[in-house]
Short mmCIF file of C-alpha atoms and ligand atoms in Angstrom, two decimals:
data_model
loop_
_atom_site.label_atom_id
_atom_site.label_comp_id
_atom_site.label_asym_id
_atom_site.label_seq_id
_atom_site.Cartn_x
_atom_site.Cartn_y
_atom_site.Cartn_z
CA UNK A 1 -5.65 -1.36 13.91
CA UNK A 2 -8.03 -3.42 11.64
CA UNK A 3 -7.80 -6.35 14.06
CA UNK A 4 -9.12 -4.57 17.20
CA UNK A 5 -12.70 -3.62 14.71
CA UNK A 6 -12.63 -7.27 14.10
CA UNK A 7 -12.91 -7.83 17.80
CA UNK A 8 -14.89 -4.71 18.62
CA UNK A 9 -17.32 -6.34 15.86
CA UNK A 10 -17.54 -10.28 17.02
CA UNK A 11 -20.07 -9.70 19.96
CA UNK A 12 -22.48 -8.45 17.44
CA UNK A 13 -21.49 -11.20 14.68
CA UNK A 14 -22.11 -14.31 16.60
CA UNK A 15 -24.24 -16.10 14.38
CA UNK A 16 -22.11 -14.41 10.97
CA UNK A 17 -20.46 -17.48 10.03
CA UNK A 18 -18.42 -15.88 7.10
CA UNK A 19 -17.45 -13.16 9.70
CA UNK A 20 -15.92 -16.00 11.79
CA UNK A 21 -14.25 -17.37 8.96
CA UNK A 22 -12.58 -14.25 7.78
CA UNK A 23 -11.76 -13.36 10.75
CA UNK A 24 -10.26 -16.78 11.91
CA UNK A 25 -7.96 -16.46 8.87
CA UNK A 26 -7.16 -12.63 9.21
CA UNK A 27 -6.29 -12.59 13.16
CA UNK A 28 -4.10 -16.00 12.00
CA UNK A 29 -2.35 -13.88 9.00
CA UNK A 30 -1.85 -10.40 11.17
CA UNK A 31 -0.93 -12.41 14.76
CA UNK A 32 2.19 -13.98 12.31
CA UNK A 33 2.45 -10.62 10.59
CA UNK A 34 2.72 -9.06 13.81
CA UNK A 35 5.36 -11.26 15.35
CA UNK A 36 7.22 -10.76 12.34
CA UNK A 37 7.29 -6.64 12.96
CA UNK A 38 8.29 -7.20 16.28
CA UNK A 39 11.09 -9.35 15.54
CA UNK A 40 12.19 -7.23 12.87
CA UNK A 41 11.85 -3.88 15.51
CA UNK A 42 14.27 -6.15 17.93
CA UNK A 43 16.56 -7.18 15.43
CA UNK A 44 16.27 -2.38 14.23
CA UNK A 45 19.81 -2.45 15.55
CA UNK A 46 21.31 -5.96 13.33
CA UNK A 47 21.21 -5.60 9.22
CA UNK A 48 16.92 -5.52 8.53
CA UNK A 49 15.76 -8.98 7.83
CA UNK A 50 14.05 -9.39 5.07
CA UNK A 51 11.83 -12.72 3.17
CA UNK A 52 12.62 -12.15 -0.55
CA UNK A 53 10.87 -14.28 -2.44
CA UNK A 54 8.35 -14.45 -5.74
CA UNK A 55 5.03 -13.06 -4.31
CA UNK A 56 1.31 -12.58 -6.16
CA UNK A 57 1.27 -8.96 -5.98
CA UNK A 58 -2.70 -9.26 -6.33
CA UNK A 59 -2.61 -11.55 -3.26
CA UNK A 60 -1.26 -8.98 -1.45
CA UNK A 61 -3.08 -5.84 -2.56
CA UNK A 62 -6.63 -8.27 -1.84
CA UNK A 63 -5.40 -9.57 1.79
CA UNK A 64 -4.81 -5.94 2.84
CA UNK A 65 -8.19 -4.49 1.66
CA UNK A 66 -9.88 -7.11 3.19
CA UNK A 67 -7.90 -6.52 6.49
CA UNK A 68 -8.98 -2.99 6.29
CA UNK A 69 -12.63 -3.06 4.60
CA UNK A 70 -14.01 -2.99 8.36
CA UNK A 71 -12.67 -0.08 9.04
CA UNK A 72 -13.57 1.47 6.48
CA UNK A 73 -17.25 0.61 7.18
CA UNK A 74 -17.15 1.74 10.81
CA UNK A 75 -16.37 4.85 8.96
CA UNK A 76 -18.99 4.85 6.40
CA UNK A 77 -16.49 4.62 3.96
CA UNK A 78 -16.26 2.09 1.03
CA UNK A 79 -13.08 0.37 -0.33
CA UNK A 80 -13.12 -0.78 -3.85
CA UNK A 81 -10.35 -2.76 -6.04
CA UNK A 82 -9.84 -3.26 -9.77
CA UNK A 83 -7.22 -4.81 -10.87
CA UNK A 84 -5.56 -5.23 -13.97
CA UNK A 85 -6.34 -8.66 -15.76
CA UNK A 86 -2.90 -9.61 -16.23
CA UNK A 87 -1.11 -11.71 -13.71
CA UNK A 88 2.05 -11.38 -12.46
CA UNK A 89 4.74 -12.29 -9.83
CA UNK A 90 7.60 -9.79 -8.32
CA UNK A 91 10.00 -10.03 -6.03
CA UNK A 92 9.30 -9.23 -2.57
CA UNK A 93 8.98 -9.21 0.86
CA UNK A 94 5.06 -9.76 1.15
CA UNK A 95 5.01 -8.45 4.59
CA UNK A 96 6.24 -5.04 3.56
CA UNK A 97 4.46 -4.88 0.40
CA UNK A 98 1.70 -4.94 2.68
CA UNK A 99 2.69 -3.09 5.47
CA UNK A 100 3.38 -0.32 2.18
CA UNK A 101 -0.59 -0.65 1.92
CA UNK A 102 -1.82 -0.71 5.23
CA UNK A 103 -0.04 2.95 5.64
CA UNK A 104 -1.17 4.58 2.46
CA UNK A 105 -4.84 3.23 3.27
CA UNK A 106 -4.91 3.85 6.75
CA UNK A 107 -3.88 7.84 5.82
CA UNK A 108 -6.39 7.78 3.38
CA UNK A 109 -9.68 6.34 5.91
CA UNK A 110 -7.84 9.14 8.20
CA UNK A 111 -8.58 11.99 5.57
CA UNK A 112 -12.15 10.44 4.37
CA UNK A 113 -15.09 12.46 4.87
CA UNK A 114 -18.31 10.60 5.98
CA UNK A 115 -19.38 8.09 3.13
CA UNK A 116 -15.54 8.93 1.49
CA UNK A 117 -14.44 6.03 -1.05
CA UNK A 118 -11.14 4.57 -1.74
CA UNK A 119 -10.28 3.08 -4.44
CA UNK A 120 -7.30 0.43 -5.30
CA UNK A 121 -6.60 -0.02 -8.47
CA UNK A 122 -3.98 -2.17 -10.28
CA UNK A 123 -1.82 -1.97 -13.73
CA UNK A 124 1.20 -2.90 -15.52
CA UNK A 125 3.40 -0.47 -17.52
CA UNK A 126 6.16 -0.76 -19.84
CA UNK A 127 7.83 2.64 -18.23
CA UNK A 128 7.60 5.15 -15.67
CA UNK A 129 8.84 8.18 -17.47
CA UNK A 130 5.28 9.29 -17.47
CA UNK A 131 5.65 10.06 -13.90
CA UNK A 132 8.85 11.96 -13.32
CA UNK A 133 7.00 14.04 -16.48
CA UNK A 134 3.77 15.03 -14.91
CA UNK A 135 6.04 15.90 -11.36
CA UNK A 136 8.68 18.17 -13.59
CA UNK A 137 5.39 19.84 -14.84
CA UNK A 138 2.97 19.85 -11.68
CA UNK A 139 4.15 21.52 -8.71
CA UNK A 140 2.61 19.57 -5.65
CA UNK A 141 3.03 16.37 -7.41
CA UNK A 142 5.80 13.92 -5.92
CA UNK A 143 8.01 11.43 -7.61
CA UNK A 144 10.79 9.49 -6.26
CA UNK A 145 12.19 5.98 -8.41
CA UNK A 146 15.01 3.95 -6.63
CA UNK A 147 15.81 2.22 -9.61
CA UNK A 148 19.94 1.19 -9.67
CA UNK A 149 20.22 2.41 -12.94
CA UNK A 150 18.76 6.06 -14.57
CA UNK A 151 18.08 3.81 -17.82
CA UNK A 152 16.05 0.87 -15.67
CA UNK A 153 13.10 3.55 -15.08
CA UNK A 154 12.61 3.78 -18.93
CA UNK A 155 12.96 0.26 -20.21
CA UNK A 156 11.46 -1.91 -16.73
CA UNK A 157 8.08 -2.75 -16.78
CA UNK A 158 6.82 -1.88 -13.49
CA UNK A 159 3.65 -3.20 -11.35
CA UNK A 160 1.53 -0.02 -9.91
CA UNK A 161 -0.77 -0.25 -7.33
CA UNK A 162 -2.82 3.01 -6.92
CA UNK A 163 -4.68 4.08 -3.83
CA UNK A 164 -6.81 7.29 -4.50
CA UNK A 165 -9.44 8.79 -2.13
CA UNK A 166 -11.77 11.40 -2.16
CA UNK A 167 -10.28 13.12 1.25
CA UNK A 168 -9.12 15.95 2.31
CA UNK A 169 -6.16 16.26 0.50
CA UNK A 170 -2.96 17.72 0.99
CA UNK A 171 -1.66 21.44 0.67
CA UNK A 172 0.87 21.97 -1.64
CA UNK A 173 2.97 23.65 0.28
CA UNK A 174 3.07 20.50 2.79
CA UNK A 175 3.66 17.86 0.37
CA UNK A 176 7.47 18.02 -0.19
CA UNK A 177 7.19 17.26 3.78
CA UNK A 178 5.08 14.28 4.31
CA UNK A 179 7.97 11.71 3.81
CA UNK A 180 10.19 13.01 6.50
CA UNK A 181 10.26 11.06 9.63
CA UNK A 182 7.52 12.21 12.36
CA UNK A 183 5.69 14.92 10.26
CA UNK A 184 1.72 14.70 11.19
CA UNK A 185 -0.78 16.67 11.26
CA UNK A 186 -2.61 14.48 13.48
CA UNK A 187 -2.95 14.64 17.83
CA UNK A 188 -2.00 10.54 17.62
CA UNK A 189 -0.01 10.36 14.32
CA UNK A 190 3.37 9.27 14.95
CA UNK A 191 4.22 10.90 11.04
CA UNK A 192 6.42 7.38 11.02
CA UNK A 193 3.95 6.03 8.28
CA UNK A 194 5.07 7.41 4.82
CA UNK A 195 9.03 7.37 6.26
CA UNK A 196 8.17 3.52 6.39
CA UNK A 197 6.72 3.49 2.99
CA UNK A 198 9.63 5.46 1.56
CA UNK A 199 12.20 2.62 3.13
CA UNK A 200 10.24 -0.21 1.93
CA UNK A 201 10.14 0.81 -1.61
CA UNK A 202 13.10 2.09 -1.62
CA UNK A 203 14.51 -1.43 -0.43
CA UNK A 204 13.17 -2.75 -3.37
CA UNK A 205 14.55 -0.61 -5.83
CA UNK A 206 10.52 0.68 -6.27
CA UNK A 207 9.25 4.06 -6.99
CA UNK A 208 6.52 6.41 -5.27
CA UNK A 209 4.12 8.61 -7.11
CA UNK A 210 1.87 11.02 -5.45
CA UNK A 211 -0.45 13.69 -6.58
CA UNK A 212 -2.72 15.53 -3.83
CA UNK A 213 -5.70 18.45 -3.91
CA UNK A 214 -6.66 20.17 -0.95
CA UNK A 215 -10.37 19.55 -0.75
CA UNK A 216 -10.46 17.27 -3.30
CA UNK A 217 -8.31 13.86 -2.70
CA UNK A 218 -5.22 12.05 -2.97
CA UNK A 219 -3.85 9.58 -5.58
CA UNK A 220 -0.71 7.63 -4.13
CA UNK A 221 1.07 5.25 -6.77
CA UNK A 222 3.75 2.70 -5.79
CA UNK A 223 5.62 0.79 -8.44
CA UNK A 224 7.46 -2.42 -8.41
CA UNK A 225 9.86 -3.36 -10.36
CA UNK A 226 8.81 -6.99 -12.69
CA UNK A 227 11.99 -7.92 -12.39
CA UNK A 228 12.33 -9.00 -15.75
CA UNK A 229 9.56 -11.31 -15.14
CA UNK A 230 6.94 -11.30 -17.73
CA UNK A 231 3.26 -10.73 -16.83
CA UNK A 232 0.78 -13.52 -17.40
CA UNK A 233 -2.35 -13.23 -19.42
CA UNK A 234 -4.78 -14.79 -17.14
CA UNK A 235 -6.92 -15.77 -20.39
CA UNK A 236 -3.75 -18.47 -21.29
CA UNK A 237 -3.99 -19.80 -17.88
CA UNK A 238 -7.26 -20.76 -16.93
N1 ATP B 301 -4.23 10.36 1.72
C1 ATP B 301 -3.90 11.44 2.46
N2 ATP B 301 -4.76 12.50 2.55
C2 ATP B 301 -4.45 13.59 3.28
N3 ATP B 301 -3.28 13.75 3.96
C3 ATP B 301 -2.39 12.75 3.91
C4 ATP B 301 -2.65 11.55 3.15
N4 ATP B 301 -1.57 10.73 3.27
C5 ATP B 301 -0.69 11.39 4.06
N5 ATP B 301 -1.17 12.60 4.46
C6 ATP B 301 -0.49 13.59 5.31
O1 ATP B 301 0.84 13.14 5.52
C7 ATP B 301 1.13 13.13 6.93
C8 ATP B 301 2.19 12.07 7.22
O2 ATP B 301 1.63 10.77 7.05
P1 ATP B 301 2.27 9.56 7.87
O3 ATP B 301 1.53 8.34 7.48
O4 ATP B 301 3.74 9.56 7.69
O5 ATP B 301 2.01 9.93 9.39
P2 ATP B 301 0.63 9.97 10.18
O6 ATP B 301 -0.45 9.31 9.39
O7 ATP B 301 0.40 11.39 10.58
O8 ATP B 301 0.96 9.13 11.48
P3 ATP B 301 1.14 7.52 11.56
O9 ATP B 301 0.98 6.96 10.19
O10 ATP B 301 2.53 7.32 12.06
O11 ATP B 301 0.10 7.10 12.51
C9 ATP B 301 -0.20 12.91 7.59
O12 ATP B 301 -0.22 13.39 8.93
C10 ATP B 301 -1.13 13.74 6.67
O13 ATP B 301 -1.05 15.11 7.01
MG1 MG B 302 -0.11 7.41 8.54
#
């Protein structure tokens, strides 16, 4: 967990006084974060609780690569973000949304090669049609949308945050599996990562885009729905 290199770090940081102060604010963030899991995992058997509310989907997709970015060193492996100009809001539960990212990441630093690179990167588009296209056409490419209504996919702008990596990849004939509960290929994978992912989006009505090359990488899209909201120009608002 990106906490415990936080901690495995701080002996060697003791004079870093921006280390203390991200890592003040990140054990503070995770330690609630955390509670909040476990609460949730004893409420697994009551209706899931969930905090819907209007969230900065930026916020989110910056706290988690932070969280994870000394990992990723202790790897030798870089994290980098670009995100799309325009500002937004959604509706979410920010907890999830993240949780959505620490998975996806975390699978990706798993598959990195020495001095591998991920890279996050953000955008807003007016449809997805463009994926369930290139997955009708591409065998080994995955998409799933939980939108209520067939139309909604077509006319809803969506908010798509892309993780790609330069890892191992995945074979094609394993692909169609890596959603289903407690498949892993690794000795202490628990293969419940990507089930989680799969509930979270489809909670909120979301949709999953995935396309994978052995030996060369993995690009893993997850769209939100904008909820009708409309995106902000960040030019108008500064
Ligand atoms: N970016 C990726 N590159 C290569 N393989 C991946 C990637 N993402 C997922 N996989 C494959 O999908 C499998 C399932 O992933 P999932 O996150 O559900 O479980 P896990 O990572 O094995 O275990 P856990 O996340 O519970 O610790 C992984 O074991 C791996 O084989
Ligand atoms: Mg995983």
């Amino acid at each position: 967990m990106a906490i415990n290199t936080y901690f495995q770090l701080l002996p060697y940081k003791k004079d870093d006084v921006e280390f203390h102060t991200n890592f003040r604010e990140i054990a503070l963030k995770e330690i609630e974060r955390i509670n909040r899991i476990i609460e949730d995992m004893l409420n697994l058997a009551k209706p899931s609780h969930s905090n819907i509310r209007c969230i900065d989907p930026h916020c989110c997709v910056m706290d988690t690569i932070n969280l994870l970015k000394h990992t990723a060193a202790d790897k030798g492996a870089e994290i980098t973000a670009a995100l799309d100009e325009k500002r937004c809001q959604i509706i979410a539960d920010e907890d999830k949304i993240k949780q959505v990212l620490i998975n996806i990441i975390q699978n990706s630093l798993d598959a990195l090669p020495e001095n591998g690179c991920i890279q996050v990167n953000t955008r807003i588009v007016d449809t997805i049609s463009e994926y369930r296209k290139l997955a009708n056409e591409h065998p080994g490419r995955i998409f799933f949308s939980f939108a209520p209504h067939q139309l909604d996919q077509f006319n809803k702008q969506y908010f798509v945050i892309k993780v790609s990596d330069n890892g191992t990849g995945i074979p094609e004939g394993k692909i169609a599996h890596i959603f289903e509960p407690f498949f892993t290929n690794k000795d202490k994978g628990t293969g419940l990562g990507l089930a989680i992912v799969y509930r979270i989006i489809k909670d909120h009505e979301g949709c999953i885009y995935l396309e994978s090359k052995e030996g060369t990488g993995t690009d893993f899209s997850i769209g939100l729905p904008l909820n009708g909201m409309n995106p902000l120009d960040i030019t108008n608002h500064k």
